[in-house]
mmCIF file of C-alpha atoms and ligand atoms in Angstrom:
data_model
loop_
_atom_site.group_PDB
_atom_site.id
_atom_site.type_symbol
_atom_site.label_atom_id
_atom_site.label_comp_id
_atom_site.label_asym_id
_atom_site.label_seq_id
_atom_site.Cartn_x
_atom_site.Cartn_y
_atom_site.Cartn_z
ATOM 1 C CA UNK A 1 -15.825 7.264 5.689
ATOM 2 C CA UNK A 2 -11.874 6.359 6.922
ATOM 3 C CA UNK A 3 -11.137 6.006 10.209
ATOM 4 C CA UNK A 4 -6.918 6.662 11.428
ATOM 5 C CA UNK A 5 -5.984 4.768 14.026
ATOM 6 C CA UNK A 6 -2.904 7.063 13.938
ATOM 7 C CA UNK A 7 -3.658 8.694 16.992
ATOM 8 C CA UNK A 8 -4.254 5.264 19.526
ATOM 9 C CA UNK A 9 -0.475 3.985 18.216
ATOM 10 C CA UNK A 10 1.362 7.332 17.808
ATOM 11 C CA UNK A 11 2.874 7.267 21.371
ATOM 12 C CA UNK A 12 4.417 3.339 20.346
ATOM 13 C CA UNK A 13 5.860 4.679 16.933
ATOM 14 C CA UNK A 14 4.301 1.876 14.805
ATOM 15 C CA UNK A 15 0.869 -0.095 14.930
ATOM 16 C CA UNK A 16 0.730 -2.349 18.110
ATOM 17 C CA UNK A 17 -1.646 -5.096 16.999
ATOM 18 C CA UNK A 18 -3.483 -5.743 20.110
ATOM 19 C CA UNK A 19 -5.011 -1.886 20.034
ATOM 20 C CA UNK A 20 -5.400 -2.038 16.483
ATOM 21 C CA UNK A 21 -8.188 -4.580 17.057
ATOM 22 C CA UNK A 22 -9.559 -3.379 19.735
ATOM 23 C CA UNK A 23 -9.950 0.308 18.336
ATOM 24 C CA UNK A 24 -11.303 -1.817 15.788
ATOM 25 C CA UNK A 25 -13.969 -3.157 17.578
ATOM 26 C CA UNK A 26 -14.837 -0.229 19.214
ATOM 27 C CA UNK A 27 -15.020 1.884 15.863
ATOM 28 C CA UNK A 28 -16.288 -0.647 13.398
ATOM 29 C CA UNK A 29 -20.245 -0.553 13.808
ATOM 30 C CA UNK A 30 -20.101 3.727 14.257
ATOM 31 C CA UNK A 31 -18.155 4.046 10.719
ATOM 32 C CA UNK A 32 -20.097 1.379 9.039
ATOM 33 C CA UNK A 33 -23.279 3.173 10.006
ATOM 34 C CA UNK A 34 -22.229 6.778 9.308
ATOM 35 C CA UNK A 35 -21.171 5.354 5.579
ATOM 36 C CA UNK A 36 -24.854 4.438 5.283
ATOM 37 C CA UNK A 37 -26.031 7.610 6.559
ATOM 38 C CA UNK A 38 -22.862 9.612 4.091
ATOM 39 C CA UNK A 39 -24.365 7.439 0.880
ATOM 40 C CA UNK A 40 -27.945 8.280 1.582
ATOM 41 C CA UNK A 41 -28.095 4.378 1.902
ATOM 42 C CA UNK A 42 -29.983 2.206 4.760
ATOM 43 C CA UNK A 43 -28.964 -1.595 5.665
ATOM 44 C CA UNK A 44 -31.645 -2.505 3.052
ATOM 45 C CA UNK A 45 -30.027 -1.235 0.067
ATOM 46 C CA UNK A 46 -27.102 -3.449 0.559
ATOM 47 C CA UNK A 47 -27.180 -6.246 -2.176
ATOM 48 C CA UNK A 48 -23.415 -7.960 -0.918
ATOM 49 C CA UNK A 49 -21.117 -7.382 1.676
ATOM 50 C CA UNK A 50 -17.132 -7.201 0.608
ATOM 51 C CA UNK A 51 -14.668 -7.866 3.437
ATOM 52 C CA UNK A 52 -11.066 -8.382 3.752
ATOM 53 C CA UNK A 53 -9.888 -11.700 4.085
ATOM 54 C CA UNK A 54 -6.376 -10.775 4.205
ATOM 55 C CA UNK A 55 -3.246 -10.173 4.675
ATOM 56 C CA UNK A 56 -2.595 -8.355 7.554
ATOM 57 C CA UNK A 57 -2.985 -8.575 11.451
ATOM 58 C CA UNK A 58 -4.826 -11.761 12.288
ATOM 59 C CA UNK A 59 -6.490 -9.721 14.965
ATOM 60 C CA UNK A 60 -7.997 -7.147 13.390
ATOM 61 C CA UNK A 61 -8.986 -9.016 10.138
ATOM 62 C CA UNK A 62 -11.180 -11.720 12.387
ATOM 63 C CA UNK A 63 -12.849 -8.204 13.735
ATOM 64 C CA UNK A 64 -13.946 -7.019 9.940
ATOM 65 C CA UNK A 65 -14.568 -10.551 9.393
ATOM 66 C CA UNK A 66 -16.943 -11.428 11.974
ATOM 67 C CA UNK A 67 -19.545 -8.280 11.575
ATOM 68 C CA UNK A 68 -19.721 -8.572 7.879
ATOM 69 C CA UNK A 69 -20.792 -12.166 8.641
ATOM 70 C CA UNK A 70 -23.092 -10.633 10.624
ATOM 71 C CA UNK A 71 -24.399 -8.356 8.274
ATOM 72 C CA UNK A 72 -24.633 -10.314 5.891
ATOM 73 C CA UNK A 73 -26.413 -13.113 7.277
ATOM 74 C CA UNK A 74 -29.008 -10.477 9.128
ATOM 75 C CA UNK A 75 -29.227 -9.172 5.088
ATOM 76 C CA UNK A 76 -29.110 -12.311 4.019
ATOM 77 C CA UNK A 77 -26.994 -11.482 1.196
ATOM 78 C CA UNK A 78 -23.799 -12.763 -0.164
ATOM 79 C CA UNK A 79 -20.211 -12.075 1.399
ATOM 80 C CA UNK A 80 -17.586 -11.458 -0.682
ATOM 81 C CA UNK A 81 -13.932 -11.784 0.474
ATOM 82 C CA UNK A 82 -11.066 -9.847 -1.268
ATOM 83 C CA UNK A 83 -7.171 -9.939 -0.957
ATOM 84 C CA UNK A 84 -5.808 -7.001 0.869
ATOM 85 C CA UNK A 85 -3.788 -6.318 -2.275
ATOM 86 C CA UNK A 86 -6.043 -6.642 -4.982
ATOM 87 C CA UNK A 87 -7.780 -3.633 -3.254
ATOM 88 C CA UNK A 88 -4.789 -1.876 -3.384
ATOM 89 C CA UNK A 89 -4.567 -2.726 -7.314
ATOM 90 C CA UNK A 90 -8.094 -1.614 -8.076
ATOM 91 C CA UNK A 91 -7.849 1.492 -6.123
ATOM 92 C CA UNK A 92 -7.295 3.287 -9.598
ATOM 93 C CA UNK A 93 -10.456 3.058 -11.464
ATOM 94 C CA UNK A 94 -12.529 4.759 -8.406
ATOM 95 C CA UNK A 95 -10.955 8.022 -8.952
ATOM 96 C CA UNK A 96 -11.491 7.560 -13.481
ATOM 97 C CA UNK A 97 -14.556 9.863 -12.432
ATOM 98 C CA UNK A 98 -12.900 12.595 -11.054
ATOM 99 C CA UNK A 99 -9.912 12.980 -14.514
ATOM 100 C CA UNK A 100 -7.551 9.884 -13.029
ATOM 101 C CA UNK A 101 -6.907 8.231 -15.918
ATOM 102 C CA UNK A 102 -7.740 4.357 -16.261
ATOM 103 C CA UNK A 103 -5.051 1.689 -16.101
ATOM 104 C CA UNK A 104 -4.874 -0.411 -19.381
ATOM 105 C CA UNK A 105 -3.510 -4.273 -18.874
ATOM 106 C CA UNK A 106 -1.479 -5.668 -18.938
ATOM 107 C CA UNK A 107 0.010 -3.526 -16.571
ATOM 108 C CA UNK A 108 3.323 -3.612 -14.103
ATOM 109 C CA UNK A 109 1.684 -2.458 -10.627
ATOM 110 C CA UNK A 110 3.926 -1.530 -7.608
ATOM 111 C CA UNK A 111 2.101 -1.659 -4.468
ATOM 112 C CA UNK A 112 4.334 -0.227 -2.037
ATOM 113 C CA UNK A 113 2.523 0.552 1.518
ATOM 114 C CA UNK A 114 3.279 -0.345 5.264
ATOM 115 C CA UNK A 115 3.116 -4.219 5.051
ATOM 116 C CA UNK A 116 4.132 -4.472 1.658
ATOM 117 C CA UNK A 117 6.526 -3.787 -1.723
ATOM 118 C CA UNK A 118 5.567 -5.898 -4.549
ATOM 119 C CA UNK A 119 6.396 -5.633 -8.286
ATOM 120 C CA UNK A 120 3.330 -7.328 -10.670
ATOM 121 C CA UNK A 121 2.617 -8.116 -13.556
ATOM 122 C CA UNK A 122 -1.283 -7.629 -13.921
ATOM 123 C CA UNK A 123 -2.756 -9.063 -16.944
ATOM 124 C CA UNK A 124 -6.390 -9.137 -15.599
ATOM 125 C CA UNK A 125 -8.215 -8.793 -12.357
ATOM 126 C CA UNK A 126 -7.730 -12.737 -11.812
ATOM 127 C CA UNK A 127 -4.203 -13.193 -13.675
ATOM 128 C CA UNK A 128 -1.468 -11.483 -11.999
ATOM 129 C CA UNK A 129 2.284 -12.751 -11.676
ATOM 130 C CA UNK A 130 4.939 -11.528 -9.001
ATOM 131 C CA UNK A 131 7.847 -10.267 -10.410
ATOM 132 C CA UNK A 132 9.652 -9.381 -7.220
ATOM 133 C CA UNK A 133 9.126 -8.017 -3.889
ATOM 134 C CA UNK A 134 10.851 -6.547 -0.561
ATOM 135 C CA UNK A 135 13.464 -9.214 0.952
ATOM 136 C CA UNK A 136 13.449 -7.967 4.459
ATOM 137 C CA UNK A 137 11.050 -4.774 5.183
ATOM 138 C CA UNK A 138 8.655 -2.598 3.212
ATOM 139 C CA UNK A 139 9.424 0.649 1.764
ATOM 140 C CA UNK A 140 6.316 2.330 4.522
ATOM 141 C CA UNK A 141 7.888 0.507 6.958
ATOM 142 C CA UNK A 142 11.348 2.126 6.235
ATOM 143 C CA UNK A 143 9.985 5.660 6.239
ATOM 144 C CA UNK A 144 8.084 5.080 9.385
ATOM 145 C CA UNK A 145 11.035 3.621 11.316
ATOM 146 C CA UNK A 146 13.600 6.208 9.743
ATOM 147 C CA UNK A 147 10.518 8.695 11.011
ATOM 148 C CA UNK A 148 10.851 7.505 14.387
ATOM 149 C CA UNK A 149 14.835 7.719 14.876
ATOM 150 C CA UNK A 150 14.599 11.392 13.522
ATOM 151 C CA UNK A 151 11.478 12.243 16.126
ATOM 152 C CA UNK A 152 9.230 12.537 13.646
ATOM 153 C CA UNK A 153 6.195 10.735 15.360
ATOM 154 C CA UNK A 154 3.808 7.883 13.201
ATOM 155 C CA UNK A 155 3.004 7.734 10.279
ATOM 156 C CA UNK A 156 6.212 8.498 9.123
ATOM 157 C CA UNK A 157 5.982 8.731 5.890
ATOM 158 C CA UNK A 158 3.430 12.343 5.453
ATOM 159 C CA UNK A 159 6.142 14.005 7.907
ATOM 160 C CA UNK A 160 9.380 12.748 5.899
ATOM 161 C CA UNK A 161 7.531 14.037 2.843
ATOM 162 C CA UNK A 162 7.053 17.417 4.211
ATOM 163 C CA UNK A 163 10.030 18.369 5.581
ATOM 164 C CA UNK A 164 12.324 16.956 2.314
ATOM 165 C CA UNK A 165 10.481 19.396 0.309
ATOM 166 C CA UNK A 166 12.496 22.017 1.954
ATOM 167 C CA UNK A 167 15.959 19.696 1.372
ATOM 168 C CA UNK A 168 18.620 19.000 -0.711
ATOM 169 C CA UNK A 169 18.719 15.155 -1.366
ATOM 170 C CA UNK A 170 22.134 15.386 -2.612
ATOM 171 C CA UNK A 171 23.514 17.151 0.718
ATOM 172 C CA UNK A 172 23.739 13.580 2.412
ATOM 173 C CA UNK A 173 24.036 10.783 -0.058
ATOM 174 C CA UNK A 174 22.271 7.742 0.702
ATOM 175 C CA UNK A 175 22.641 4.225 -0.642
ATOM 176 C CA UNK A 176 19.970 2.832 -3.078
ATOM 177 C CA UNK A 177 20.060 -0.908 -1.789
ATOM 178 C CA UNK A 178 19.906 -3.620 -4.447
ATOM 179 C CA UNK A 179 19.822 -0.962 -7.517
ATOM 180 C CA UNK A 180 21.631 -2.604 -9.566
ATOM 181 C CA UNK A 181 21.311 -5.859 -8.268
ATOM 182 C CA UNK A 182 18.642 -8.567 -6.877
ATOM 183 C CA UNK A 183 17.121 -8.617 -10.555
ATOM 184 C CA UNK A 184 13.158 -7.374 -9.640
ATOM 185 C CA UNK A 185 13.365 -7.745 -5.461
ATOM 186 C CA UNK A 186 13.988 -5.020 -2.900
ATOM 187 C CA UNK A 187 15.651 -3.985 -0.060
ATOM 188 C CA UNK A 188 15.369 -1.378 2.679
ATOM 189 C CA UNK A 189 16.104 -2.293 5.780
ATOM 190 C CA UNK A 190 20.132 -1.230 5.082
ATOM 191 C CA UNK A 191 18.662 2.632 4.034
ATOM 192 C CA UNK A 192 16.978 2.623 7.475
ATOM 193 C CA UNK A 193 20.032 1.407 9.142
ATOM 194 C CA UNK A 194 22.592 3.944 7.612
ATOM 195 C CA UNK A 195 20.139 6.924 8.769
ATOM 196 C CA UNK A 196 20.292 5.331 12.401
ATOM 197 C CA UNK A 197 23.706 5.375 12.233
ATOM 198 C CA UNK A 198 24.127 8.465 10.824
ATOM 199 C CA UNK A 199 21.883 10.269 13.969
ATOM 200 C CA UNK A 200 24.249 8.117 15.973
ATOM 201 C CA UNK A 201 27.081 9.135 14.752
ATOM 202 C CA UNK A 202 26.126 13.088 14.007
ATOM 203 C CA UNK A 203 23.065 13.240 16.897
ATOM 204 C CA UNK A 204 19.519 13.881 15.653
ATOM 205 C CA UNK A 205 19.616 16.288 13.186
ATOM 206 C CA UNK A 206 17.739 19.738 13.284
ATOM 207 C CA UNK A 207 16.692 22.522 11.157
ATOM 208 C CA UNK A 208 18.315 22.245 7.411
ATOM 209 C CA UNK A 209 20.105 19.170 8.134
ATOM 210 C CA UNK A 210 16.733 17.349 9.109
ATOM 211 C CA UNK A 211 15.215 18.370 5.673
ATOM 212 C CA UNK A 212 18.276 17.237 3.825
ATOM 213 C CA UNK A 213 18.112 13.897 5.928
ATOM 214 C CA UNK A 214 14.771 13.583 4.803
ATOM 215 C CA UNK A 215 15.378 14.329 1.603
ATOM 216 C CA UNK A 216 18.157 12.265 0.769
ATOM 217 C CA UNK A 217 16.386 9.085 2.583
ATOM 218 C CA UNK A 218 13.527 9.816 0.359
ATOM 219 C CA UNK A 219 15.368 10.315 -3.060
ATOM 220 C CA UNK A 220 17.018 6.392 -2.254
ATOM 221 C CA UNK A 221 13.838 5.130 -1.845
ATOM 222 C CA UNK A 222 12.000 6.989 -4.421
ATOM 223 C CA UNK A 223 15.216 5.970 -7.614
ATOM 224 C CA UNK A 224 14.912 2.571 -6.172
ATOM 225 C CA UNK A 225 11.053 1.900 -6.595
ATOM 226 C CA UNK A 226 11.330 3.651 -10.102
ATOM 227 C CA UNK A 227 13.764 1.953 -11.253
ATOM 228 C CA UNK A 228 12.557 -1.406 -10.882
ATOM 229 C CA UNK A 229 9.512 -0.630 -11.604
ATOM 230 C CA UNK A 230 10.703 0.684 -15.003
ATOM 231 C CA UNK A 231 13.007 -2.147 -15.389
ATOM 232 C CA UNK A 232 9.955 -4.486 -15.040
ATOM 233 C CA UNK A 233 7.765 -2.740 -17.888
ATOM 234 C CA UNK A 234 10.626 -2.850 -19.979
ATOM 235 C CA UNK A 235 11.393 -5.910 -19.568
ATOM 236 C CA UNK A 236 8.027 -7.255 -20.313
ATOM 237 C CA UNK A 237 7.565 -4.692 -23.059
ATOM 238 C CA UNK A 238 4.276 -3.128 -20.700
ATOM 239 C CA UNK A 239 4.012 0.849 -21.522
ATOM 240 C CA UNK A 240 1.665 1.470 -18.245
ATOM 241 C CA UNK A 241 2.639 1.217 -14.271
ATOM 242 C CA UNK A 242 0.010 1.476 -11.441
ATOM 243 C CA UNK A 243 1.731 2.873 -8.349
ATOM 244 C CA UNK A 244 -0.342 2.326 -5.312
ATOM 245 C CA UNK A 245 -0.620 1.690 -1.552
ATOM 246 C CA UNK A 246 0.604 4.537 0.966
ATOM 247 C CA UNK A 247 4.089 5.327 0.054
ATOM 248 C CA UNK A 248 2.167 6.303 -3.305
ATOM 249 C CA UNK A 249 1.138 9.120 -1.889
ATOM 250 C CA UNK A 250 4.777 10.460 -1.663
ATOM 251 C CA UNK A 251 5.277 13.569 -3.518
ATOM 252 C CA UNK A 252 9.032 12.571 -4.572
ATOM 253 C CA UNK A 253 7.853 9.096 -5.161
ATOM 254 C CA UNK A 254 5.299 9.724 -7.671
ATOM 255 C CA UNK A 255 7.319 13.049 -9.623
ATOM 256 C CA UNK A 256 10.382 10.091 -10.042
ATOM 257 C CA UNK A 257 8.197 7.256 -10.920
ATOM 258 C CA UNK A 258 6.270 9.697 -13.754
ATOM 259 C CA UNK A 259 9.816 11.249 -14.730
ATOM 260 C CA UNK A 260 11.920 7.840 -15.153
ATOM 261 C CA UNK A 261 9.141 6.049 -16.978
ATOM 262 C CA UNK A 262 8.614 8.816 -19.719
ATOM 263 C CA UNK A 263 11.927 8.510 -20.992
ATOM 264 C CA UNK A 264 10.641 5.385 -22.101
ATOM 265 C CA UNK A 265 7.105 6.203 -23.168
ATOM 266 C CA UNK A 266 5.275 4.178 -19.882
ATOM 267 C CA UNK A 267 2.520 5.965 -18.754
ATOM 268 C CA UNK A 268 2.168 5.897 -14.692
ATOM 269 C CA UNK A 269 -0.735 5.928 -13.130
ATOM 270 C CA UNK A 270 -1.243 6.473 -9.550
ATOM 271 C CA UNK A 271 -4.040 6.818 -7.438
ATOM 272 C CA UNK A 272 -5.337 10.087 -6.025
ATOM 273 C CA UNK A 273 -3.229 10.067 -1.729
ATOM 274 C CA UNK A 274 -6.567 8.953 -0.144
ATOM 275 C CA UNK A 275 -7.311 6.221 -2.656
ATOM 276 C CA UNK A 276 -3.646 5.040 -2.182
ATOM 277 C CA UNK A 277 -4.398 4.644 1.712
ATOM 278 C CA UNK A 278 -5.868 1.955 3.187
ATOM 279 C CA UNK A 279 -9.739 2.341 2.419
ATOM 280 C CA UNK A 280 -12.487 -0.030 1.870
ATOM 281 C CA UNK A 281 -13.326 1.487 -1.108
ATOM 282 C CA UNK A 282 -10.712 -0.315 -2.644
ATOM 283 C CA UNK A 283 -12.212 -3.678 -0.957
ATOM 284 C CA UNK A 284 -15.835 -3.021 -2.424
ATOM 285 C CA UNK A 285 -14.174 -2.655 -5.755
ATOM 286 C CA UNK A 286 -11.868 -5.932 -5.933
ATOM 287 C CA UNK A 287 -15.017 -7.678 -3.917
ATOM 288 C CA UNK A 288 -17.136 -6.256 -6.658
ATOM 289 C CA UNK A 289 -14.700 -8.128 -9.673
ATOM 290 C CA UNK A 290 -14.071 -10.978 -7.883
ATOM 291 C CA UNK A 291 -18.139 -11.333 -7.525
ATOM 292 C CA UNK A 292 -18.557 -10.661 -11.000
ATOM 293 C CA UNK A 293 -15.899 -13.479 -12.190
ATOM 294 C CA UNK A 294 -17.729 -15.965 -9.888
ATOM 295 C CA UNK A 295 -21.262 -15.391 -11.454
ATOM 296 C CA UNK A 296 -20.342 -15.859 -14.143
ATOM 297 C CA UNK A 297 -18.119 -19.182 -13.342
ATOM 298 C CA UNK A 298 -20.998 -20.213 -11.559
ATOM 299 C CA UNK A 299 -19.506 -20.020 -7.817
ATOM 300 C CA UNK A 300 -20.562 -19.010 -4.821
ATOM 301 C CA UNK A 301 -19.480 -18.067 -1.599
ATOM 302 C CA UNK A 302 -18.476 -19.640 2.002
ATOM 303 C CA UNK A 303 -20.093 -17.876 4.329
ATOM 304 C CA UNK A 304 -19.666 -18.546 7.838
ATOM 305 C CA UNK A 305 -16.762 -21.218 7.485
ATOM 306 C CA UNK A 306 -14.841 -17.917 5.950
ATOM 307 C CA UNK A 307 -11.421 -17.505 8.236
ATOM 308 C CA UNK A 308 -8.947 -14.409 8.482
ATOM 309 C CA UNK A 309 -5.680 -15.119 6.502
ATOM 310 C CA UNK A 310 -2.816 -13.222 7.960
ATOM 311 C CA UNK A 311 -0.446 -14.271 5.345
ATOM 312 C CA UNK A 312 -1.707 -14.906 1.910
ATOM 313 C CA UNK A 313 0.481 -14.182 -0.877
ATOM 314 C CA UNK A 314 -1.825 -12.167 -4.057
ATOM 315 C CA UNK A 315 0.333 -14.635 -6.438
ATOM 316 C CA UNK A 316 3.115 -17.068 -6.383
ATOM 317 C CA UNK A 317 6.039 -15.939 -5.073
ATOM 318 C CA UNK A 318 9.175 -14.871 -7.504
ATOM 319 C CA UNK A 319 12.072 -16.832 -7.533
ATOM 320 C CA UNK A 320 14.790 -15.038 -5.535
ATOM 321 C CA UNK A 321 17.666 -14.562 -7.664
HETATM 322 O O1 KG4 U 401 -1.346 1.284 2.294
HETATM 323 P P1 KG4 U 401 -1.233 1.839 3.664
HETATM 324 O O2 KG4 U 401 -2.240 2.859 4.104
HETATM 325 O O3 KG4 U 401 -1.293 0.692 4.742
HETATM 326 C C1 KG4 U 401 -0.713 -0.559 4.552
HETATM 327 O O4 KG4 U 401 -1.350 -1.409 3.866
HETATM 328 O O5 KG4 U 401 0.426 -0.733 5.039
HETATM 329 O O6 KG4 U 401 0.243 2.412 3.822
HETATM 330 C C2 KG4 U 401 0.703 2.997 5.014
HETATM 331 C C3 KG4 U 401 2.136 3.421 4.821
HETATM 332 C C4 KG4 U 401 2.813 3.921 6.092
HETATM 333 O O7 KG4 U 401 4.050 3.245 6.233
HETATM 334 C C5 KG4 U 401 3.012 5.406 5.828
HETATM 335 O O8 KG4 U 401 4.151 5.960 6.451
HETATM 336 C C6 KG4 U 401 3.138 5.433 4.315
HETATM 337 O O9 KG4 U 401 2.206 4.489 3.860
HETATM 338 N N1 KG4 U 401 2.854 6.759 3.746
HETATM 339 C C7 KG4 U 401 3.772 7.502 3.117
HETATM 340 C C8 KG4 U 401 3.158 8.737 2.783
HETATM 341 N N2 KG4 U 401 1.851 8.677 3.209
HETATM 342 C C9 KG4 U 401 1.688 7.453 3.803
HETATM 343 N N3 KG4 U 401 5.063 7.253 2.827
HETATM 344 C C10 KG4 U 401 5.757 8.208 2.193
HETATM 345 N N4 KG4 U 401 5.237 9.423 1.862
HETATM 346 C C11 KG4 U 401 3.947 9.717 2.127
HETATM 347 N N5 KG4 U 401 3.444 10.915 1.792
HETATM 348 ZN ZN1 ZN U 402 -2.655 -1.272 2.492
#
């Protein structure tokens, strides 16, 4: 079961991080029970707990944190932490079941969400490499606050994809920050600022011109993120990409990604939208390979001395060129 917060932070445009935990509290112990009740599972039947440790809002990480303590020291069982991220780069193999086809390492994954935009290299569930990342703010976080200088309401992202499907990205030509440049790293916080002074120059735009806004925003964004992404499998001679996180659910996103790495022979493979979300599927599945690399090492877990980590990079930062 996912629960949206969408709804409690709509009326702010963006997530304000004091409501975000408490809605957390307040919704935590309902959806944990109705996923019991959805798996034909009961509290019993649980053999490890995975949680997220991090990254993200300090908040409402020490809210997930602190009841799967709790359940796992009423289960007495172990508690497994996992990196917001890795989640985010497992989220593939849940859907192999349904005809998703299965990532191969190594791989180049591009997790590109809200919080984050981060090129990898991924040559195993424990060895992964940065290869670049945003500079200033995250392509989600471009789309939501282009969204919200167009009207468009939170999440931005769903709404911009929408209405550019009835566009013409080349009817307003926007620029594709650090194509060419910045070797591996991104930028989009000058795409955002050339819309908001476009709708201040021009007024908000309506009708046809708000789907070709859309859709020009989105076509930067989208030949950006392919592009490097492409440039870093090539580079590394890697024929598969793993797009995920929530800007992987963009239509325009995944059709350029798919289209710019076959001319090369990379396969892409993406998530289907509600695994690319935030869901804790993806946590029980990195929890689940991080558990099974400590076994066997031998390791356990810290239980209760376990602490939220709002920033915690998934792998040494790239140089910035
Ligand atoms: O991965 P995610 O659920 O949460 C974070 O970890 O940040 O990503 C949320 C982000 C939001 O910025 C949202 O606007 C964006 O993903 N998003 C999309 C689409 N669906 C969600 N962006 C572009 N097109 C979409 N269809
Ligand atoms: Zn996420």
């Amino acid at each position: 079961m996912v629960h949206s917060q969408f709804d409690v932070h709509e009326r702010y445009g963006g997530v304000v991080p004091e409501l975000a935990s408490r809605a957390h509290i307040l919704a935590i112990d309902r959806v944990a029970e109705a996923t019991l009740q959805e798996a034909g599972l009961a509290w019993p039947d649980i053999h490890a707990v995975a949680v997220t440790q991090g990254p993200g809002l300090k908040g409402s990480l020490l809210v997930g944190l602190e009841y799967a303590k709790g359940v796992a020291a009423a289960l007495d069982v172990p508690l497994v932490p996992a990196h917001h991220l890795a989640g985010h780069l497992r989220a593939p193999w849940l859907a192999t079941g349904e005809g998703f086809a299965e990532p191969r390492y190594p791989f180049v994954g591009l997790v590109v969400s809200g919080g984050h935009t981060s090129l990898y290299r991924c040559e195993g569930p424990a060895k992964v490499t940065e290869l670049g990342r945003t500079l200033d703010d995250a392509a989600g976080e471009a789309f939501d606050k282009v969204a919200k200088v167009l009207g468009l309401g939170y999440p931005g992202g769903p709404a911009i994809d929408r209405l550019a499907q009835r566009g013409d990205p080349e009817a307003l030509f926007v620029p594709r920050p650090m194509l060419n440049k910045g070797g591996l790293h991104f930028s989009f916080s000058g795409i955002k600022t050339f819309i908001a002074q476009h709708v201040e120059t021009h007024g908000v735009p309506e009708g046809a011109a708000l789907h070709d806004v859309c859709a020009g925003f989105q076509e930067s964004v989208a030949e950006v993120l392919a592009t490097k992404a492409v440039r870093a499998a090539r580079r590394a001679s890697i024929d598969c990409i793993v797009l995920t996180g929530g800007v992987a659910c963009n239509t325009r996103v995944r059709e350029r990604m798919c289209a710019q790495a076959a001319r090369y022979g990379i396969d892409v493979v993406a998530p289907p939208p509600s695994l690319c979300t935030d869901n804790a599927a993806m946590i029980g599945a990195a929890a689940y390979e991080r558990a099974a690399l400590a076994f066997q090492n031998g390791e356990g877990f810290a239980q209760a001395s376990l602490d939220a980590r709002a920033t915690w990079p998934l792998a040494p930062p790239a140089p910035r060129v």
